Amino acid sequence: QTQLVESGGGSVQAGGSLRLSCVVYGYASSRKCMGWFRQAPGKEREGVVGIDSAGRTTYADSVNGRFTISQDNFKNTLYLQMNSLKSEDSAMYYCAAILDYCSGDYLQPGLFPYWGQGTQVTVSS
């Protein structure tokens, strides 16, 4: 059974950095798309960054230049390096997966069938 497990969230002051990790259990192929999403209280879940099977990335405008997605296929782990954090980045962060070959821009939450439980990021100003 496929399971996604995030870690790395926490509290940080504005301008600080955090790195989130997401381990994919039960699926070892590189034929997948992955994404990071976030949801703040009272707001809809939004796409932060996606990466397709070829490694092409799509960033939300709000994080472009500050956040970096990467993956280690040997460790089956997805990362999100978050720098220059702002208070508006505070949210529950989720990783999600499409476990099949996929190519293109993947930032829509509805496209992803597999989700982790989330990890909280709080940025204080």
Coordinates of C-alpha atoms in Angstrom, one line a residue:
Q1 CA 0.0 0.0 0.0
T2 CA 1.4 3.4 -1.0
Q3 CA 1.9 5.9 1.8
L4 CA 3.4 9.4 1.8
V5 CA 4.9 10.7 5.0
E6 CA 6.0 14.3 5.4
S7 CA 8.3 15.8 8.0
G8 CA 10.4 18.9 8.6
G9 CA 7.7 21.4 9.4
G10 CA 8.1 23.8 12.3
S11 CA 8.1 27.4 13.5
V12 CA 10.5 29.9 12.1
Q13 CA 10.8 33.7 12.0
A14 CA 10.3 35.6 8.8
G15 CA 13.3 35.4 6.6
G16 CA 14.3 32.0 7.8
S17 CA 14.4 28.6 6.1
L18 CA 12.9 25.2 6.5
R19 CA 13.3 22.0 4.5
L20 CA 10.4 19.6 4.2
S21 CA 10.8 16.0 3.3
C22 CA 8.3 13.5 1.9
V23 CA 9.0 9.8 1.8
V24 CA 7.1 7.6 -0.6
Y25 CA 6.5 4.1 0.7
G26 CA 5.2 1.2 -1.4
Y27 CA 6.1 2.7 -4.8
A28 CA 9.7 2.8 -6.0
S29 CA 9.4 3.8 -9.7
S30 CA 10.5 7.2 -11.0
R31 CA 7.4 7.1 -13.2
K32 CA 5.4 9.6 -11.1
C33 CA 4.6 13.2 -10.6
M34 CA 4.9 14.8 -7.2
G35 CA 3.8 18.0 -5.8
W36 CA 3.8 20.2 -2.7
F37 CA 0.6 21.9 -1.7
R38 CA -0.4 24.0 1.2
Q39 CA -3.6 25.0 3.0
A40 CA -4.0 27.9 5.4
P41 CA -7.0 28.1 7.7
G42 CA -10.1 29.3 5.9
K43 CA -8.4 29.0 2.5
E44 CA -8.5 26.5 -0.3
R45 CA -5.6 24.1 -0.8
E46 CA -3.2 25.5 -3.3
G47 CA -0.3 24.2 -5.4
V48 CA 3.1 25.3 -4.4
V49 CA 5.3 23.3 -6.8
G50 CA 5.0 20.3 -8.9
I51 CA 7.6 18.0 -10.6
D52 CA 6.8 15.7 -13.4
S53 CA 8.3 12.3 -14.5
A54 CA 11.0 14.0 -16.5
G55 CA 12.0 16.3 -13.6
R56 CA 10.3 19.4 -15.0
T57 CA 9.1 21.8 -12.3
T58 CA 6.3 24.2 -12.0
Y59 CA 6.3 26.8 -9.3
A60 CA 3.5 29.0 -8.0
D61 CA 4.3 32.7 -8.6
S62 CA 4.2 33.3 -4.8
V63 CA 7.1 31.0 -4.1
N64 CA 9.1 31.2 -7.3
G65 CA 12.7 32.1 -6.5
R66 CA 12.3 31.3 -2.8
F67 CA 11.3 27.6 -2.7
T68 CA 13.1 24.7 -4.5
I69 CA 11.8 21.2 -5.1
S70 CA 14.1 18.3 -5.4
Q71 CA 13.9 14.5 -5.2
D72 CA 16.2 11.6 -4.4
N73 CA 14.8 8.7 -6.3
F74 CA 17.2 6.3 -4.6
K75 CA 15.8 7.3 -1.2
N76 CA 12.3 7.7 -2.7
T77 CA 12.1 11.1 -1.1
L78 CA 10.8 14.5 -2.2
Y79 CA 12.2 17.7 -0.7
L80 CA 11.0 21.3 -0.5
Q81 CA 13.7 23.8 0.5
M82 CA 12.0 27.0 1.6
N83 CA 14.0 30.1 2.0
S84 CA 13.1 33.7 2.8
L85 CA 10.0 32.6 4.4
K86 CA 7.1 35.1 4.9
S87 CA 4.2 35.0 7.3
E88 CA 1.9 34.3 4.4
D89 CA 3.7 31.0 3.9
S90 CA 2.2 29.7 7.1
A91 CA 0.1 26.7 6.4
M92 CA -0.2 23.0 6.5
Y93 CA 2.0 21.6 3.8
Y94 CA 1.2 18.4 2.0
C95 CA 3.0 16.3 -0.5
A96 CA 1.0 14.4 -3.1
A97 CA 1.7 11.9 -5.9
I98 CA 0.4 10.6 -9.2
L99 CA 1.8 7.1 -9.4
D100 CA 2.2 6.9 -13.2
Y101 CA 4.1 8.5 -16.0
C102 CA 3.0 12.1 -16.3
S103 CA 4.3 15.1 -18.1
G104 CA 3.4 18.8 -17.8
D105 CA 2.3 21.3 -15.2
Y106 CA 0.8 19.7 -12.2
L107 CA -0.3 22.2 -9.6
Q108 CA -4.0 21.3 -9.4
P109 CA -4.7 19.4 -6.2
G110 CA -7.6 17.4 -7.8
L111 CA -5.1 15.7 -10.1
F112 CA -3.3 13.9 -7.3
P113 CA -4.8 10.8 -5.8
Y114 CA -2.2 10.1 -3.1
W115 CA -1.6 12.5 -0.2
G116 CA 0.4 12.7 2.9
Q117 CA -0.9 13.7 6.3
G118 CA 0.7 17.1 6.2
T119 CA 3.3 19.0 8.2
Q120 CA 2.7 22.4 9.8
V121 CA 4.8 25.4 8.9
T122 CA 4.4 28.6 10.9
V123 CA 6.3 31.8 10.1
S124 CA 6.2 34.6 12.6
S125 CA 6.9 38.2 11.6

